[in-house]
Coordinates of C-alpha atoms in Angstrom, one line a residue:
M1 CA 14.8 -18.8 -2.4
K2 CA 18.5 -18.8 -1.8
S3 CA 20.2 -20.5 1.1
A4 CA 20.6 -18.4 4.3
P5 CA 23.4 -15.8 4.0
P6 CA 26.2 -15.3 6.4
D7 CA 25.6 -13.5 9.7
V8 CA 24.8 -9.8 9.0
S9 CA 28.1 -8.9 10.6
Q10 CA 29.9 -10.6 7.6
L11 CA 27.7 -9.1 4.9
L12 CA 29.6 -5.8 5.0
E13 CA 32.7 -7.5 3.8
R14 CA 30.8 -9.4 1.2
M15 CA 28.9 -6.3 -0.1
G16 CA 31.6 -3.7 0.6
S17 CA 31.5 -1.6 -2.5
F18 CA 29.3 -0.4 -5.4
Y19 CA 29.1 2.3 -8.0
L20 CA 26.5 5.0 -7.3
P21 CA 25.1 6.3 -10.5
P22 CA 24.0 10.0 -10.9
L23 CA 20.6 10.4 -9.4
P24 CA 18.1 13.0 -10.8
M25 CA 17.1 15.9 -8.7
R26 CA 14.5 17.8 -10.6
I27 CA 13.2 19.7 -7.5
P28 CA 15.6 22.3 -6.3
V29 CA 17.2 21.8 -2.9
R30 CA 16.5 24.5 -0.4
I31 CA 17.1 24.9 3.3
H32 CA 15.2 26.8 6.0
P33 CA 16.6 30.4 6.1
E34 CA 16.7 30.3 9.9
K35 CA 18.7 27.1 10.2
A36 CA 21.1 28.5 12.9
R37 CA 18.3 29.7 15.2
L38 CA 16.4 26.4 14.7
E39 CA 19.4 24.5 15.8
V40 CA 20.0 26.6 18.9
M41 CA 16.4 26.2 20.0
A42 CA 16.3 22.5 19.2
W43 CA 19.4 22.1 21.3
Q44 CA 17.8 23.8 24.2
W45 CA 14.7 21.6 24.0
S46 CA 16.8 18.4 23.7
R47 CA 18.6 19.2 26.9
D48 CA 15.3 19.0 28.7
F49 CA 13.7 16.0 26.9
L50 CA 16.3 13.8 25.2
C51 CA 18.6 11.6 27.3
F52 CA 22.2 11.2 26.0
D53 CA 25.1 9.7 27.9
D54 CA 26.9 13.0 27.7
E55 CA 26.7 16.3 25.7
R56 CA 29.2 15.2 23.1
V57 CA 27.2 12.1 22.3
G58 CA 24.1 14.3 22.0
E59 CA 25.9 16.8 19.9
R60 CA 27.0 14.2 17.4
Y61 CA 23.6 12.6 17.3
L62 CA 21.7 15.9 16.8
D63 CA 24.2 17.1 14.2
S64 CA 23.6 14.0 12.2
T65 CA 19.8 14.2 12.3
M66 CA 18.4 17.7 12.7
E67 CA 19.6 18.9 9.3
W68 CA 17.2 16.5 7.6
S69 CA 14.2 18.5 8.7
E70 CA 15.9 21.8 7.8
F71 CA 16.0 20.7 4.2
I72 CA 12.4 19.5 4.0
T73 CA 10.9 22.7 5.6
P74 CA 12.5 25.6 3.6
D75 CA 9.2 27.6 3.5
W76 CA 7.6 26.6 6.8
E77 CA 7.0 29.3 9.4
F78 CA 9.6 29.1 12.2
D79 CA 7.6 27.6 15.0
T80 CA 6.3 24.7 12.9
A81 CA 9.8 24.1 11.4
L82 CA 11.1 24.0 14.9
L83 CA 8.6 21.3 15.8
A84 CA 9.7 19.4 12.7
V85 CA 13.3 19.5 13.8
E86 CA 12.4 18.3 17.3
W87 CA 10.1 15.6 16.0
T88 CA 13.0 14.5 13.7
C89 CA 15.5 14.1 16.5
T90 CA 12.9 12.3 18.7
L91 CA 11.6 9.9 16.0
F92 CA 15.1 9.1 14.8
L93 CA 16.0 8.1 18.4
Y94 CA 12.8 6.1 18.6
D95 CA 13.7 4.3 15.4
D96 CA 17.1 3.4 16.8
L97 CA 15.7 2.3 20.2
S98 CA 12.5 0.6 19.1
R99 CA 14.1 -2.7 18.3
R100 CA 13.6 -3.2 22.0
S101 CA 10.2 -4.9 21.9
T102 CA 9.0 -3.7 25.3
L103 CA 9.6 -0.1 24.2
A104 CA 7.8 -0.6 20.9
R105 CA 4.8 -2.3 22.5
A106 CA 4.5 0.5 25.1
F107 CA 4.0 3.1 22.3
V108 CA 1.0 1.2 20.8
E109 CA -0.9 0.5 24.0
A110 CA -3.9 2.5 24.8
A111 CA -3.0 5.7 26.6
P112 CA -4.6 6.7 29.9
P113 CA -6.8 9.8 30.0
G114 CA -4.8 13.0 29.3
R115 CA -1.9 11.2 27.7
F116 CA -1.0 10.6 24.1
V117 CA 1.1 7.4 24.7
A118 CA 1.0 4.8 27.5
A119 CA 4.8 4.5 27.5
E120 CA 6.9 6.0 30.4
G121 CA 10.3 7.6 30.5
W122 CA 12.1 10.4 28.8
L123 CA 11.3 9.4 25.2
A124 CA 7.6 9.3 26.0
R125 CA 7.8 12.7 27.8
A126 CA 9.4 14.1 24.6
V127 CA 6.5 12.8 22.5
E128 CA 3.9 14.1 24.9
D129 CA 5.5 17.6 24.8
L130 CA 5.7 17.6 21.0
W131 CA 2.1 16.3 20.6
R132 CA 0.8 19.0 22.9
R133 CA 2.7 21.8 21.1
S134 CA 1.9 20.5 17.6
T135 CA -1.8 20.4 18.2
R136 CA -2.1 23.7 20.1
T137 CA -2.5 25.7 16.8
A138 CA -3.5 22.9 14.5
S139 CA -6.9 22.7 12.9
P140 CA -9.1 19.7 13.8
S141 CA -8.3 18.1 10.4
A142 CA -4.5 18.7 10.7
A143 CA -4.5 17.3 14.3
R144 CA -6.5 14.2 13.2
R145 CA -4.1 13.5 10.4
L146 CA -1.1 14.0 12.6
E147 CA -2.5 11.6 15.2
A148 CA -3.3 9.0 12.5
A149 CA 0.3 9.3 11.1
L150 CA 1.9 8.9 14.5
R151 CA -0.3 5.9 15.5
E152 CA 0.5 4.2 12.1
F153 CA 4.2 4.9 12.6
F154 CA 4.3 3.4 16.1
R155 CA 2.2 0.3 15.0
G156 CA 4.4 -0.2 12.0
C157 CA 7.6 -0.1 13.9
L158 CA 6.3 -2.8 16.2
K159 CA 5.1 -4.9 13.3
E160 CA 8.5 -4.5 11.6
L161 CA 10.6 -5.8 14.5
P162 CA 10.7 -9.5 13.4
L163 CA 12.0 -8.4 10.0
R164 CA 15.0 -6.5 11.4
T165 CA 16.8 -9.8 11.9
R166 CA 18.9 -11.8 9.4
V167 CA 15.9 -13.9 8.4
G168 CA 13.7 -10.9 7.9
A169 CA 15.7 -9.7 4.9
L170 CA 15.0 -13.0 3.1
R171 CA 11.2 -12.5 3.2
W172 CA 11.2 -10.7 -0.1
Q173 CA 8.0 -10.4 -2.0
G174 CA 8.9 -7.7 -4.5
W175 CA 9.4 -4.0 -4.4
Q176 CA 5.8 -3.1 -4.3
T177 CA 5.1 -5.2 -1.2
Y178 CA 8.2 -3.9 0.5
L179 CA 7.4 -0.3 -0.3
R180 CA 3.8 -0.6 1.0
M181 CA 5.2 -2.0 4.3
R182 CA 7.7 0.8 4.6
R183 CA 5.0 3.5 4.1
E184 CA 3.9 2.6 7.6
T185 CA 7.3 3.0 9.2
I186 CA 9.3 5.5 7.2
G187 CA 7.6 8.4 9.2
M188 CA 7.0 10.7 6.3
P189 CA 3.2 11.0 6.9
V190 CA 4.0 12.6 10.3
F191 CA 5.9 15.4 8.5
M192 CA 3.2 15.6 5.8
A193 CA 0.7 16.3 8.5
L194 CA 3.0 18.8 10.3
A195 CA 3.2 20.7 7.0
Q196 CA -0.5 21.7 7.6
V197 CA 0.0 22.8 11.2
G198 CA 0.2 26.4 12.3
H199 CA 0.0 28.6 9.2
G200 CA 0.6 25.7 6.9
P201 CA -1.8 25.1 3.9
E202 CA -5.2 23.9 5.0
V203 CA -6.2 21.0 2.7
A204 CA -9.8 19.9 2.6
D205 CA -10.6 16.3 2.9
E206 CA -11.4 15.7 -0.7
A207 CA -8.2 17.3 -1.9
F208 CA -6.2 15.5 0.8
T209 CA -7.5 12.2 -0.4
A210 CA -6.6 13.1 -3.9
C211 CA -3.1 13.8 -2.8
R212 CA -2.6 10.3 -1.4
A213 CA -1.0 8.9 -4.6
A214 CA 1.5 11.7 -4.6
A215 CA 2.2 11.2 -0.9
N216 CA 2.8 7.5 -1.5
L217 CA 5.3 8.3 -4.2
V218 CA 7.2 10.6 -1.8
N219 CA 7.2 7.8 0.8
D220 CA 8.6 5.4 -1.8
H221 CA 11.3 7.8 -3.0
V222 CA 12.4 8.5 0.5
T223 CA 12.5 4.7 1.3
L224 CA 14.5 3.8 -1.8
T225 CA 16.9 6.7 -1.4
N226 CA 17.5 6.0 2.3
D227 CA 18.0 2.3 1.6
V228 CA 20.8 3.0 -1.0
F229 CA 22.7 5.4 1.3
S230 CA 22.1 3.6 4.6
V231 CA 23.5 0.2 3.6
R232 CA 26.6 0.6 5.7
K233 CA 24.8 1.8 8.9
E234 CA 22.2 -1.0 8.7
L235 CA 24.6 -3.8 8.0
C236 CA 26.9 -2.7 10.8
S237 CA 23.9 -2.5 13.2
G238 CA 22.5 -5.8 12.1
D239 CA 19.3 -4.3 10.7
C240 CA 18.1 -6.0 7.5
V241 CA 15.0 -3.8 6.9
N242 CA 16.6 -2.4 3.8
G243 CA 15.3 -3.1 0.3
V244 CA 18.7 -3.0 -1.3
V245 CA 20.1 -5.6 1.1
A246 CA 17.0 -7.7 0.9
W247 CA 16.9 -7.7 -2.9
A248 CA 20.6 -8.7 -3.1
L249 CA 20.1 -11.5 -0.6
H250 CA 17.0 -12.9 -2.2
H251 CA 18.5 -12.8 -5.7
G252 CA 21.9 -14.0 -4.6
T253 CA 23.6 -11.1 -6.4
G254 CA 26.2 -8.6 -5.4
L255 CA 25.2 -5.2 -4.0
Q256 CA 25.7 -3.5 -7.4
Q257 CA 22.7 -5.1 -9.1
A258 CA 20.5 -4.2 -6.2
V259 CA 21.7 -0.6 -6.1
D260 CA 21.1 -0.3 -9.9
E261 CA 17.6 -1.6 -9.4
A262 CA 16.8 0.8 -6.6
C263 CA 18.3 3.8 -8.4
T264 CA 16.1 3.1 -11.5
L265 CA 13.1 3.1 -9.2
I266 CA 14.2 6.3 -7.5
D267 CA 14.1 8.0 -10.9
E268 CA 10.7 6.6 -11.8
K269 CA 9.2 7.7 -8.5
E270 CA 10.3 11.2 -8.9
R271 CA 9.0 11.4 -12.4
E272 CA 5.7 9.9 -11.3
F273 CA 5.4 12.4 -8.4
L274 CA 5.9 15.4 -10.6
A275 CA 3.2 14.2 -13.0
E276 CA 0.8 13.5 -10.1
R277 CA 1.6 16.8 -8.4
D278 CA 0.7 18.7 -11.6
R279 CA -2.4 16.7 -12.1
V280 CA -3.8 17.2 -8.6
S281 CA -2.8 20.9 -8.5
A282 CA -4.8 21.5 -11.7
R283 CA -7.9 19.9 -10.1
F284 CA -7.4 21.4 -6.6
P285 CA -5.4 24.7 -6.9
H286 CA -5.6 25.3 -3.1
A287 CA -3.6 22.0 -2.6
A288 CA -0.7 23.3 -4.7
E289 CA 1.3 24.7 -1.8
Y290 CA 0.9 21.4 0.2
L291 CA 2.1 19.4 -2.9
D292 CA 5.1 21.7 -3.2
R293 CA 6.0 20.9 0.4
L294 CA 5.8 17.2 -0.4
G295 CA 8.3 17.8 -3.3
H296 CA 10.7 19.5 -0.8
I297 CA 10.7 16.2 1.1
I298 CA 12.0 14.4 -2.0
S299 CA 14.8 16.8 -2.8
G300 CA 15.7 17.6 0.8
N301 CA 15.9 14.0 1.9
Q302 CA 18.0 13.1 -1.1
H303 CA 20.5 15.9 -0.5
W304 CA 20.7 15.0 3.2
N305 CA 21.6 11.4 2.3
Y306 CA 24.7 12.6 0.6
I307 CA 25.9 14.6 3.6
T308 CA 24.8 12.9 6.8
P309 CA 27.2 11.3 9.3
R310 CA 24.2 9.2 10.5
Y311 CA 24.6 6.9 7.5
H312 CA 28.3 7.5 6.6
G313 CA 30.1 7.4 9.9
E314 CA 31.1 9.7 12.7
G315 CA 33.3 12.5 11.5
Y316 CA 32.2 12.0 7.9
I317 CA 32.5 15.2 5.8
W318 CA 30.9 15.2 2.3
N319 CA 33.3 15.7 -0.5
G320 CA 30.7 17.1 -2.8
L321 CA 30.4 14.0 -5.0
K322 CA 26.9 12.8 -6.0
S323 CA 28.1 9.8 -8.0
G324 CA 31.1 7.6 -7.9
F325 CA 32.7 4.5 -6.5
V326 CA 31.4 3.9 -2.9
E327 CA 33.4 1.9 -0.4
L328 CA 31.8 0.7 2.8
S329 CA 33.8 -0.1 5.9
A330 CA 32.9 -0.6 9.5
D331 CA 33.4 3.0 10.4
R332 CA 33.1 5.1 7.3
T333 CA 31.6 5.5 3.8
V334 CA 34.1 6.8 1.2
M335 CA 33.1 7.9 -2.3
R336 CA 35.6 8.4 -5.0
S337 CA 35.1 9.9 -8.4
G338 CA 34.9 7.6 -11.5
R339 CA 33.6 4.2 -12.0
A340 CA 35.8 1.4 -10.6
E341 CA 35.3 -2.3 -10.8
T342 CA 33.0 -3.4 -8.1
R343 CA 32.9 -6.7 -6.3

């Protein structure tokens, strides 16, 4: 184990640049055909349930988050896609706010009768509204899976709190241990369960269990991809639950070696998912649509990572590059074409 690193606020300067290699994208990227209407209705809902200091703050936040769900729901019916957009905005806010331990604990306490969570306040009211609407048309199995995914997410976020500090990043026990931990907190099982709500594909228990390995590969792909692209945001916010940062700190390397390691794994996870998707679809043909929806999470999330101001800074506009020399600063990510010498 290496000696303790500088304060996280100093790590951005130490790890300020890397080369992003071309990442595979074997699953075509699509976006929901009613993107504009989804955003109008999600905005209306957010005014009632999400608390921002002012509308401009809310606009910037929602613009940097809601597009994620539009990319992962290209073939969902409108009402369920709208729920996905609203869950996305709410859970992203929860992720940003849950480092307050009192808030995180309130979301795992036993809820009183008639409530989904014991927490109080506007964020809890948003969750209650989304839970009620999500389960209104859900089959019993889809509702059960959604509840299990949400409970696991809230428990995982509370368990992860101690690791969000400078010391947490040093508790590195290898990629597999890290990825297993992140499966509880990355939030993808929530959207995998939502994919079966409304007129989504009904997946029998045996087939759903058989899809678990594919689902884990999606979780891992999303985690690794997000970790590569969110380095700037997480270092600036003092959050060390990032596999790339943790790997670099543990091994005492620069950021480049960690990025290379993560990108190799991203490629492997996508290849493994495609093979697992085909294997399970051949055995359970009625699960093929559900597995295709899992694949959209991989490609949609990866594309969103290139374009989102959430990770790359307020006012960021993607220049179309998917590979190049990446510079990280306190307020912006900048990607330039070509491979420059990294430090």
